[in-house]
XYZ file of C-alpha atoms in Angstrom:
765
model
C 133.004 83.226 67.498
C 130.020 83.996 65.349
C 131.254 85.649 62.156
C 128.395 88.099 62.482
C 129.759 89.830 65.577
C 133.088 91.322 66.557
C 134.022 92.462 70.074
C 136.189 95.542 70.603
C 139.415 94.950 72.480
C 138.479 97.195 75.421
C 135.509 97.021 77.754
C 134.570 99.042 80.817
C 134.018 97.488 84.226
C 131.528 99.491 86.278
C 131.150 98.558 89.924
C 129.184 99.773 92.894
C 131.252 101.945 95.174
C 130.665 99.720 98.198
C 130.104 96.097 99.026
C 126.538 94.876 99.160
C 126.678 94.790 102.943
C 126.115 98.554 102.969
C 122.519 98.118 101.820
C 122.043 94.657 103.322
C 122.280 96.267 106.755
C 118.893 97.881 106.139
C 117.204 94.477 105.937
C 115.891 92.252 108.725
C 115.498 88.624 107.611
C 113.512 87.816 110.768
C 110.962 90.468 109.828
C 110.699 89.078 106.317
C 110.168 85.529 107.620
C 107.509 86.732 110.062
C 105.806 88.721 107.305
C 105.829 85.748 104.948
C 104.243 83.554 107.614
C 101.656 86.210 108.449
C 100.896 86.656 104.743
C 100.525 82.894 104.263
C 98.019 82.633 107.112
C 96.152 85.674 105.818
C 96.013 84.159 102.329
C 94.561 80.907 103.722
C 91.928 82.849 105.661
C 91.074 84.842 102.539
C 90.655 81.620 100.573
C 88.455 80.105 103.284
C 86.251 83.191 103.369
C 85.846 83.059 99.594
C 84.942 79.374 99.798
C 82.292 80.054 102.447
C 80.842 82.937 100.453
C 80.677 80.842 97.286
C 79.045 77.945 99.126
C 76.309 80.145 100.610
C 75.221 81.388 97.216
C 74.169 77.981 95.829
C 71.811 77.094 97.327
C 70.780 80.324 99.029
C 69.742 80.288 102.727
C 66.203 78.908 103.046
C 64.560 81.571 105.203
C 65.038 84.852 107.072
C 66.508 83.143 110.117
C 69.031 81.258 108.011
C 69.943 84.476 106.226
C 70.457 86.196 109.601
C 72.689 83.444 110.978
C 74.656 83.187 107.743
C 75.228 86.947 107.757
C 76.481 86.819 111.360
C 78.886 84.022 110.478
C 80.118 85.883 107.428
C 80.783 88.986 109.523
C 82.914 86.937 111.916
C 84.811 85.526 108.983
C 85.476 89.010 107.631
C 86.634 90.136 111.069
C 88.884 87.072 111.303
C 87.087 85.890 114.443
C 86.608 82.259 115.500
C 83.242 80.659 114.729
C 81.283 78.437 117.076
C 80.108 74.869 116.481
C 76.560 76.121 115.921
C 77.544 78.428 113.070
C 75.417 77.782 109.986
C 77.297 75.840 107.341
C 76.298 75.462 103.708
C 75.824 71.855 102.596
C 79.221 71.764 100.897
C 80.885 72.829 104.164
C 78.542 71.075 106.575
C 81.163 69.340 108.624
C 83.422 70.260 111.511
C 86.540 70.475 109.342
C 85.878 73.992 108.031
C 85.150 75.534 111.428
C 88.057 73.725 113.033
C 90.447 74.754 110.308
C 89.163 78.341 110.436
C 89.598 78.603 114.178
C 93.121 77.190 113.996
C 94.045 79.775 111.386
C 92.545 82.594 113.468
C 94.582 81.491 116.464
C 97.737 81.347 114.384
C 97.028 84.796 112.944
C 96.548 86.177 116.439
C 99.691 84.474 117.706
C 101.756 85.770 114.777
C 100.777 89.402 115.314
C 102.943 89.872 118.397
C 106.173 88.454 116.926
C 105.527 90.390 113.707
C 105.208 93.655 115.610
C 108.335 92.896 117.619
C 110.266 92.000 114.462
C 109.182 95.251 112.820
C 110.295 97.333 115.794
C 113.632 95.499 115.909
C 114.059 96.023 112.159
C 113.536 99.769 112.539
C 116.058 99.932 115.365
C 118.728 97.837 113.637
C 118.348 99.757 110.363
C 118.671 103.043 112.215
C 121.844 101.811 113.930
C 123.196 100.794 110.530
C 122.355 104.198 109.082
C 124.071 105.974 111.963
C 127.242 103.904 111.582
C 127.298 104.227 107.802
C 126.739 107.980 107.798
C 129.699 108.456 110.127
C 132.014 106.477 107.847
C 134.442 108.823 106.081
C 134.354 106.997 102.746
C 130.563 106.831 102.716
C 130.403 110.533 103.498
C 132.805 111.310 100.656
C 130.644 109.256 98.296
C 127.515 111.097 99.414
C 129.197 114.410 98.642
C 129.835 113.163 95.113
C 126.160 112.311 94.675
C 124.622 115.359 96.376
C 127.034 117.796 98.054
C 124.488 119.521 100.279
C 123.295 116.251 101.815
C 125.815 116.288 104.687
C 124.666 119.681 105.925
C 120.985 118.890 105.623
C 119.502 115.419 106.009
C 122.640 113.687 107.316
C 123.435 116.266 109.982
C 119.849 116.380 111.237
C 119.495 112.606 111.197
C 122.635 112.031 113.246
C 121.612 114.638 115.816
C 118.083 113.410 116.400
C 117.178 110.044 117.897
C 114.663 107.911 116.006
C 111.045 108.698 116.779
C 107.769 107.132 115.785
C 106.806 103.650 114.726
C 107.669 104.085 111.049
C 110.638 105.231 108.948
C 110.799 109.000 108.812
C 111.488 111.009 105.687
C 115.207 111.539 106.390
C 115.805 107.873 107.149
C 114.034 106.950 103.935
C 116.164 109.430 102.004
C 119.377 107.987 103.431
C 118.212 104.473 102.605
C 117.760 105.655 99.020
C 121.359 106.861 98.953
C 122.753 103.637 100.419
C 121.038 101.552 97.744
C 122.592 103.809 95.100
C 126.039 103.243 96.592
C 125.818 99.465 97.021
C 123.186 98.083 94.638
C 123.769 100.295 91.586
C 126.753 101.126 89.376
C 126.834 104.919 89.688
C 130.205 105.548 87.957
C 131.015 108.562 90.080
C 134.345 108.472 91.869
C 134.373 106.386 95.040
C 130.590 106.088 94.666
C 131.214 103.987 91.549
C 134.781 103.319 90.381
C 135.865 102.350 86.880
C 138.008 99.445 85.753
C 138.822 98.216 82.269
C 138.423 94.849 80.599
C 140.981 93.550 78.135
C 139.355 91.324 75.508
C 141.962 89.441 73.538
C 145.214 91.040 72.472
C 145.007 94.754 73.129
C 146.850 97.812 71.904
C 145.181 100.428 74.122
C 147.366 101.083 77.187
C 145.646 100.997 80.573
C 146.388 103.104 83.660
C 149.231 101.663 85.694
C 147.873 102.409 89.153
C 144.804 103.458 91.087
C 143.827 107.051 90.521
C 141.312 109.619 91.719
C 140.811 112.349 89.161
C 138.831 115.541 89.486
C 137.072 117.251 86.590
C 135.633 120.686 86.027
C 132.010 120.520 84.922
C 131.384 121.237 81.243
C 128.878 124.011 81.951
C 131.423 125.916 84.056
C 134.087 125.742 81.330
C 131.605 126.886 78.700
C 130.497 129.894 80.729
C 134.078 130.879 81.563
C 135.047 130.731 77.898
C 132.125 133.008 77.103
C 133.239 135.487 79.751
C 136.794 135.486 78.417
C 135.402 136.092 74.962
C 133.845 139.332 76.221
C 137.195 140.714 77.361
C 139.465 139.318 74.675
C 141.153 141.149 71.844
C 139.737 139.287 68.857
C 141.972 140.867 66.256
C 143.861 138.322 64.196
C 142.080 135.314 65.712
C 140.995 132.443 63.509
C 137.347 132.317 62.517
C 135.166 129.667 60.991
C 131.464 129.210 60.336
C 129.480 128.013 63.333
C 126.864 125.283 63.380
C 124.018 127.728 62.687
C 125.685 129.472 59.760
C 124.257 126.992 57.220
C 120.730 127.816 58.411
C 120.989 131.290 56.893
C 119.545 131.514 53.363
C 122.537 130.928 51.096
C 122.144 134.143 49.098
C 120.994 136.349 51.930
C 123.074 139.346 53.037
C 123.524 137.702 56.451
C 124.971 134.542 54.917
C 127.303 136.514 52.665
C 128.387 138.597 55.651
C 129.202 135.537 57.792
C 131.138 133.927 54.944
C 133.135 137.106 54.387
C 133.977 137.426 58.083
C 134.964 133.755 58.315
C 137.231 134.144 55.275
C 138.858 137.267 56.739
C 137.574 139.579 54.020
C 135.698 141.611 56.622
C 136.863 142.587 60.084
C 133.842 143.679 62.118
C 133.910 145.319 65.502
C 134.718 143.000 68.455
C 131.200 143.254 69.890
C 129.806 142.125 66.536
C 132.149 139.141 66.489
C 131.088 138.187 69.992
C 127.433 138.323 69.006
C 128.046 136.083 65.999
C 129.959 133.654 68.225
C 127.215 133.461 70.862
C 124.638 132.770 68.179
C 126.816 129.928 66.801
C 126.960 131.676 63.444
C 130.712 132.163 63.643
C 133.225 130.573 65.990
C 136.150 132.749 66.962
C 139.470 131.222 67.963
C 139.139 128.466 70.538
C 136.300 130.023 72.525
C 133.797 127.350 71.470
C 134.147 124.585 74.089
C 133.330 121.192 72.524
C 130.842 118.969 74.324
C 132.754 115.919 73.084
C 135.810 116.660 75.258
C 135.411 114.897 78.630
C 138.185 116.957 80.238
C 136.683 120.443 80.376
C 139.857 121.760 82.018
C 141.873 120.723 78.970
C 139.416 122.510 76.688
C 139.485 125.575 78.926
C 143.280 125.508 78.995
C 143.330 125.623 75.204
C 141.190 128.760 75.329
C 143.400 130.380 77.976
C 146.564 129.589 76.011
C 145.436 131.949 73.268
C 144.851 134.870 75.609
C 147.588 137.437 76.227
C 146.406 137.983 79.781
C 148.183 135.541 82.101
C 145.260 135.678 84.523
C 143.240 133.189 82.462
C 146.031 130.630 82.496
C 146.525 131.190 86.222
C 142.816 130.561 86.802
C 142.953 127.304 84.845
C 145.896 126.176 86.971
C 144.026 127.075 90.157
C 141.005 125.138 88.948
C 143.210 122.171 88.054
C 144.780 122.212 91.524
C 141.335 122.456 93.073
C 140.064 119.522 91.001
C 143.023 117.421 92.135
C 142.448 118.367 95.785
C 138.743 117.620 95.395
C 139.454 114.134 94.078
C 142.052 113.320 96.736
C 140.171 114.758 99.709
C 137.685 113.422 102.205
C 134.115 114.654 102.480
C 135.034 117.822 104.348
C 137.780 118.664 101.868
C 135.479 118.037 98.923
C 132.865 120.373 100.338
C 135.435 123.064 101.096
C 137.064 122.828 97.669
C 133.727 122.794 95.870
C 132.596 125.890 97.778
C 135.899 127.630 97.050
C 135.607 126.883 93.339
C 132.024 128.108 93.378
C 133.144 131.411 94.860
C 136.050 131.603 92.430
C 133.743 131.135 89.465
C 131.297 133.649 90.887
C 134.048 136.233 91.200
C 134.795 135.713 87.501
C 131.176 136.331 86.586
C 129.912 132.764 86.229
C 126.218 132.771 87.062
C 125.855 131.246 90.526
C 122.232 130.378 89.784
C 123.516 127.733 87.364
C 123.942 125.454 90.383
C 120.781 123.421 90.675
C 119.638 124.201 87.153
C 120.182 120.670 85.883
C 118.621 117.361 86.792
C 121.938 115.515 86.821
C 124.818 115.709 89.261
C 127.329 117.173 86.793
C 124.749 119.763 85.730
C 124.578 121.158 89.254
C 128.117 121.306 90.641
C 131.395 122.786 89.383
C 133.508 119.701 90.136
C 133.095 115.962 89.900
C 135.357 112.956 90.252
C 136.217 109.680 88.557
C 138.120 106.846 90.224
C 140.137 104.119 88.530
C 140.445 100.923 90.559
C 142.842 98.370 89.026
C 141.325 95.651 91.229
C 138.290 95.783 88.950
C 140.385 94.829 85.924
C 139.228 91.889 83.835
C 141.185 90.043 81.175
C 139.761 87.552 78.672
C 142.066 85.881 76.206
C 141.033 85.563 72.562
C 139.332 82.139 72.931
C 137.331 83.387 75.920
C 136.367 86.561 74.044
C 135.199 84.510 71.069
C 133.286 82.152 73.350
C 131.522 85.123 74.897
C 130.609 86.526 71.473
C 129.253 83.174 70.293
C 127.042 82.820 73.364
C 125.680 86.332 72.908
C 125.216 86.064 69.125
C 121.530 84.934 69.049
C 120.559 87.719 71.451
C 122.515 90.304 69.491
C 120.989 89.016 66.248
C 117.456 89.660 67.501
C 118.393 93.109 68.795
C 119.986 93.936 65.446
C 117.010 92.601 63.494
C 114.571 94.649 65.557
C 116.755 97.730 65.159
C 117.035 97.279 61.398
C 113.290 96.762 60.989
C 112.512 99.862 63.045
C 115.147 101.811 61.113
C 113.666 100.718 57.771
C 110.191 101.764 58.915
C 111.546 105.161 59.985
C 113.289 105.487 56.619
C 110.035 104.785 54.779
C 108.218 107.420 56.844
C 111.068 109.829 56.151
C 110.683 109.278 52.407
C 106.946 109.981 52.639
C 107.631 113.188 54.553
C 110.315 114.080 51.982
C 107.833 113.879 49.127
C 105.374 116.050 51.016
C 108.067 118.661 51.703
C 110.245 118.529 48.582
C 108.092 116.871 45.932
C 110.055 115.033 43.243
C 113.450 116.403 44.317
C 115.906 113.565 44.826
C 118.603 115.512 46.650
C 118.687 118.435 49.080
C 121.280 119.893 51.411
C 121.286 118.624 54.977
C 120.619 122.206 56.081
C 117.351 122.235 54.122
C 116.392 118.832 55.476
C 117.009 119.908 59.067
C 114.731 122.910 58.620
C 111.894 120.919 57.032
C 111.963 117.349 58.352
C 112.517 115.380 61.541
C 115.779 113.467 61.324
C 114.887 111.267 64.302
C 111.505 109.619 64.554
C 109.801 107.589 67.227
C 109.893 104.051 65.904
C 110.420 101.680 68.854
C 111.932 98.256 68.346
C 109.071 96.809 70.404
C 106.718 97.558 67.502
C 108.641 95.556 64.889
C 107.667 92.187 63.363
C 110.663 90.572 65.060
C 109.408 91.836 68.423
C 105.979 90.358 67.752
C 107.437 87.003 66.741
C 109.648 86.971 69.830
C 106.702 87.710 72.123
C 104.688 84.954 70.418
C 107.569 82.502 70.849
C 107.890 83.313 74.552
C 104.123 83.052 75.075
C 104.035 79.721 73.234
C 106.891 78.258 75.303
C 105.536 79.511 78.621
C 103.209 77.264 80.605
C 101.620 80.221 82.371
C 103.059 79.236 85.750
C 106.832 78.886 85.572
C 109.181 81.729 86.414
C 111.455 80.947 83.459
C 111.057 80.404 79.726
C 113.923 78.632 77.956
C 114.399 79.457 74.275
C 116.766 77.385 72.128
C 119.355 79.662 70.468
C 118.517 78.227 67.044
C 114.851 79.231 67.400
C 115.849 82.742 68.410
C 118.350 83.086 65.580
C 115.659 82.076 63.089
C 113.640 85.118 64.125
C 116.423 87.316 62.806
C 117.212 85.337 59.662
C 114.706 87.068 57.327
C 116.321 90.453 58.015
C 118.741 91.437 55.284
C 121.948 93.458 55.459
C 121.824 96.980 56.843
C 124.083 99.847 57.831
C 126.603 99.051 60.560
C 124.909 97.800 63.716
C 126.725 98.830 66.887
C 125.728 97.638 70.344
C 127.059 98.098 73.868
C 125.739 95.288 76.077
C 125.974 95.503 79.865
C 126.780 92.039 81.183
C 126.465 90.525 84.649
C 127.793 87.096 85.572
C 125.946 84.738 87.910
C 128.915 83.263 89.735
C 131.123 83.792 92.751
C 134.197 82.588 90.865
C 136.122 85.319 88.989
C 137.998 82.638 87.071
C 134.759 81.510 85.419
C 134.208 85.085 84.262
C 137.701 85.170 82.766
C 137.025 81.870 80.968
C 133.664 83.226 79.730
C 131.818 80.111 80.852
C 129.871 81.682 83.745
C 126.108 82.177 83.340
C 125.476 85.526 81.629
C 122.781 88.042 82.474
C 122.293 90.820 79.933
C 121.495 93.961 81.892
C 120.851 96.353 79.022
C 121.635 96.416 75.328
C 122.619 99.987 74.547
C 122.743 101.383 71.039
C 126.061 102.507 69.624
C 129.430 102.920 71.314
C 128.120 103.664 74.792
C 131.274 102.284 76.398
C 133.599 104.578 74.430
C 132.466 107.706 76.219
C 133.676 109.674 79.216
C 134.045 106.227 80.831
C 137.348 106.104 78.941
C 138.513 109.484 80.230
C 140.984 107.785 82.600
C 142.892 106.053 79.808
C 146.406 107.474 79.394
C 146.386 107.699 75.574
C 143.207 108.593 73.712
C 144.970 108.636 70.327
C 145.735 104.946 70.728
C 142.084 104.323 71.584
C 141.050 106.222 68.462
C 143.390 104.187 66.281
C 142.182 100.907 67.746
C 138.555 101.926 67.244
C 139.107 102.820 63.587
C 140.931 99.569 62.880
C 138.183 97.584 64.579
C 135.396 99.275 62.632
C 137.326 99.051 59.380
C 136.281 100.775 56.184
C 132.537 100.776 56.756
C 130.158 101.755 53.984
C 128.742 104.196 54.726
C 131.473 105.827 56.805
C 130.454 106.414 60.420
C 130.545 110.057 61.496
C 130.281 111.524 64.997
C 127.699 114.204 65.731
C 128.664 117.229 67.850
C 126.004 119.075 69.825
C 126.040 122.243 71.917
C 125.034 120.576 75.175
C 125.630 117.316 76.923
C 123.763 115.161 79.398
C 125.621 115.847 82.646
C 129.138 114.514 82.293
C 128.187 112.035 79.555
C 129.974 112.706 76.282
C 130.859 110.539 73.313
C 134.540 110.530 72.469
C 135.245 111.653 68.917
C 137.379 108.707 67.863
C 136.507 108.577 64.151
C 137.925 110.592 61.229
C 135.030 113.054 60.942
C 132.498 114.836 63.132
C 129.385 116.665 61.969
C 128.959 119.986 63.765
C 125.202 119.684 64.107
C 124.705 122.222 66.900
C 128.124 122.486 68.546
C 131.835 122.429 67.729
C 133.892 119.319 67.060
C 136.891 118.679 69.293
C 139.084 119.257 66.241
C 138.216 121.722 63.487
C 140.395 119.723 61.092
C 137.939 116.837 60.999
C 134.732 118.876 61.216
C 131.913 118.674 58.698
C 129.196 121.312 58.385
C 125.612 120.670 57.425
C 126.005 122.738 54.242
C 128.766 120.374 53.099
C 126.416 117.383 53.123
C 123.497 116.373 50.943
C 120.623 114.039 51.760
C 118.862 111.792 49.268
C 115.158 111.056 49.372
C 115.783 107.677 51.006
C 117.781 109.229 53.865
C 121.230 108.500 52.472
C 123.790 111.174 53.383
C 126.662 112.055 51.056
C 129.551 114.499 51.202
C 128.828 116.956 48.414
C 132.382 117.420 47.154
C 133.516 113.787 47.187
C 130.257 111.879 46.901
C 131.326 109.666 49.817
C 128.439 108.158 51.738
C 128.308 108.646 55.496
C 126.044 107.567 58.360
C 125.544 109.840 61.335
C 125.988 108.370 64.794
C 122.532 109.456 65.888
C 120.619 107.012 68.009
C 118.628 106.224 71.101
C 119.947 103.871 73.821
C 116.466 102.460 74.473
C 115.704 101.819 70.807
C 112.705 104.160 70.719
C 114.006 106.704 68.201
C 115.433 105.947 64.779
C 117.283 108.197 62.356
C 117.233 107.225 58.671
C 120.290 109.475 58.284
C 122.223 107.269 60.673
C 122.523 103.657 61.733
C 119.881 101.499 63.434
C 119.203 102.125 67.124
C 119.232 98.431 67.901
C 117.984 97.108 71.240
C 116.442 93.965 72.680
C 112.658 94.171 72.083
C 111.382 93.675 75.611
C 108.634 91.063 75.910
C 105.617 92.136 77.969
C 103.017 89.461 78.712
C 100.958 91.516 81.141
C 100.945 91.454 84.959
C 103.749 88.888 84.995
C 106.395 88.202 82.373
C 108.725 85.293 83.106
C 112.470 85.313 82.879
C 113.597 84.815 79.275
C 116.689 82.666 78.758
C 118.294 82.112 75.357
C 120.537 79.082 75.656
C 122.402 79.899 78.851
C 122.079 83.682 78.544
C 119.433 85.434 80.629
C 118.312 88.246 78.383
C 115.257 89.430 80.298
C 114.609 89.174 84.018
C 111.208 88.174 85.416
C 108.966 91.224 85.752
C 105.807 92.010 87.693
C 103.573 94.950 86.773
C 101.365 96.155 89.600
C 98.419 98.424 88.783
C 97.771 101.709 90.544
C 96.587 101.207 94.113
C 97.850 97.634 94.362
C 100.183 98.336 97.285
C 97.559 99.677 99.728
C 99.606 102.805 100.389
C 96.648 104.323 102.263
C 97.099 101.949 105.218
C 98.282 103.430 108.510
C 101.998 104.312 108.583
C 104.345 101.796 110.106
C 103.656 98.087 110.357
C 100.139 98.157 108.810
C 101.382 99.906 105.668
C 104.537 97.800 105.420
C 102.649 94.555 105.991
C 99.916 95.378 103.472
C 102.420 96.338 100.780
C 104.599 93.275 101.276
C 101.551 90.973 101.341
C 100.399 92.476 98.045
C 103.778 91.756 96.469
C 104.160 88.288 97.980
C 100.687 87.411 96.739
C 101.890 88.068 93.204
C 105.026 85.984 93.638
C 107.493 88.874 93.885
C 110.843 87.723 95.331
C 112.448 89.347 98.342
C 115.036 91.292 96.340
C 114.183 93.152 93.162
C 114.390 96.515 91.435
C 111.419 98.853 91.322
C 110.452 101.306 88.635
C 107.783 103.959 89.125
C 106.250 106.604 86.891
C 108.588 109.544 86.430
C 111.618 107.749 87.906
C 114.431 107.624 85.342
C 116.287 104.729 86.957
C 114.878 101.790 88.949
C 115.930 101.491 92.573
C 116.770 98.499 94.718
C 113.990 97.030 96.842
C 114.358 94.482 99.646
C 111.047 93.332 101.114
C 112.899 92.662 104.381
C 113.623 96.382 104.795
C 110.904 98.684 106.176
C 112.862 101.683 104.894
C 113.158 100.434 101.307
C 109.503 99.363 101.213
C 108.579 102.803 102.543
C 110.759 104.314 99.804
C 108.802 102.351 97.197
C 105.466 103.569 98.552
C 106.691 107.160 98.642
C 108.001 107.012 95.072
C 104.992 105.163 93.658
C 102.473 107.616 95.172
C 99.730 105.072 94.616
C 100.562 104.715 90.929
C 101.593 101.657 88.920
C 104.842 99.888 89.758
C 107.158 97.660 87.737
C 109.222 95.133 89.721
C 112.114 93.182 88.215
C 113.926 90.345 89.942
C 117.469 91.008 91.115
C 119.964 88.910 89.165
C 122.543 87.995 90.179
C 121.595 87.983 93.842
C 123.936 89.163 96.601
C 125.154 85.625 97.146
C 126.250 85.340 93.501
C 128.615 88.292 93.045
C 132.023 87.661 91.488
C 133.727 91.035 91.849
C 135.815 90.842 95.025
C 137.592 94.216 95.003
C 137.745 94.970 98.717
C 136.484 93.046 101.714
C 132.894 92.716 100.504
C 131.497 91.483 97.202
C 130.269 94.198 94.865
C 127.586 94.536 92.258
C 129.405 94.867 88.957
C 128.713 95.032 85.238
C 130.949 94.840 82.196
C 130.097 97.031 79.220
C 131.354 95.852 75.841
C 131.315 97.316 72.360
C 130.289 94.943 69.571
C 129.606 95.399 65.878
C 127.881 93.319 63.265
C 129.500 92.622 59.918
C 127.726 94.599 57.242
C 126.900 94.511 53.590
C 124.814 96.572 51.140
C 121.916 98.344 52.792
C 118.357 97.315 51.918
C 116.817 99.711 49.455
C 119.729 102.147 49.598
C 121.403 103.629 46.585
C 124.860 102.297 46.000
């Protein structure tokens, strides 16, 4: 294993909820073959027309009659009509071969039109049959409820009641195709729509679940609103109080600040309504009513609030919600809908704002309950030699990501220092509270703009012949790109790995071809993905031992909101209450307890200990000089086509095609003309049959199969005539190793890795 990188003992296996056959049923290989043949003939005719046009320009037709005859011939060429033996030919084409070849191609184009139309009609019919069967499957229906509860009573119900009409996919069919690709071609991590497994990497101390489990959770927003309602009716006398996250923002010597400090210390006992107002404004947190965003189990947090209330009704409600969550997780689609509706009514009766449903963009922002599923069949175990082999193979890729992250972080630190001087002059030290009010603590500084990124792009461009689909980079050359970068704060990465093999044993030996899906910043695997582990304290202990005594010490950051169900487990000794409460007040730090130096270093005022905040950006666009580098692979972009980038035997970047706005001819007539024009446009650029498509405004790419009229129609609807980014699918459906169930599944393994560290460049010791 490279001494630069260490792999944490636990990884997360994220799989699609269904075998790939669920989305493969939307495709018609015969249609694809017919379209490819039709596109090939069309391309040859296009080339012949261009050759004729070029030949007529030099020399130009001699007289008006020649111009007339040449124009007539050119019109027939443009209309893809045969030309007669008397058609005027330029000198370069003055033989029978051009006309004969042209007429043969026209006949083949005409002959291919009928089979192409038949194949398209058959593809629509077979895809509709597949949709009907799939949407009647109980497990598929349960998964759809997890993704969008109302879908069964809207699009699904209408689709199953109405026979297919028209010669093109309709809107509801297209919508259902979008859901099937989410269930079978993506790793959703949402109950049966995307189960969780765990990977053991070397000797492990973190216990794993013993059996399969479906677990229901109350949404964070619902727990937070309930706690606020209970606060309104609670007797607050004698309850513990402590400063909230906004207390340090009050001027230190102001009457308001003195008042909050006195109330927190118990020297003043204001009226209950005043306490509630201070709590809601995050100036003072009373008892356990502040629900931490870092706790993945909102029911547990809500139970802690209810335990401190004298009224037994709160505890009874928590138990009812817990029973409902369990029934939700164990039930079929109908049960899930019934339970979710019952919980919605129950919350409404307690005063929870019903309009909250639908307020968020994410699933867990819109519903009161969600589910996670643990599937032990997804388990993966690598012994220590295999783990070390995996780390060594990944090391050059991780080195470049770390180097780019460090360079971007250093640039952000330099900009921070400039802004510091403008705001604070010659002052060398200010409280974090002052810094937060005057300066940005996260700045846009993407890794793609670093010197390492430029050198990597130059290396790829130099090694690429301009034609091949793949560029091979020797690991030593890649590692040299990172060598000039000195030590830095701890670099933490969470790579998503795919394996291009059908043999699970090769994955366990760590000798299967690796495809790096994404390189996330930080500990992205140690999140709510670990909420199914039986002992979080053991996970915390293992994490601390693995990280060791880092300098500076890593510190979690607590906020007042979270992104759907995503939350970062607070596994380290301390948590900064930036805008929300820590899961444990005993390890909480406030902003007024920390100082910042002019170079971005953060120190604990009382002890002088240096810390680094776990602030970062998974895509490597934002950097915080108060934290650690947001490292990420600096994506190479060579224009309309960027080849696959392979470092040694690790595919770190898939081949990508960028299509400009209007390239897909979305204005063609619906049905076969639109499908055929779009697929021809993609085939003409070398796009493979299976890929993932990204469009403007779409947060996640979606699966595209050129053999599926419904998925191509989905692409055209999402693109809306705008630019499109297409990325090859790797591994393909014939190269899937995860065999949980009867059908192979798309699967990724998320690891946590750290780089050994030393003194930081330019930082004060």
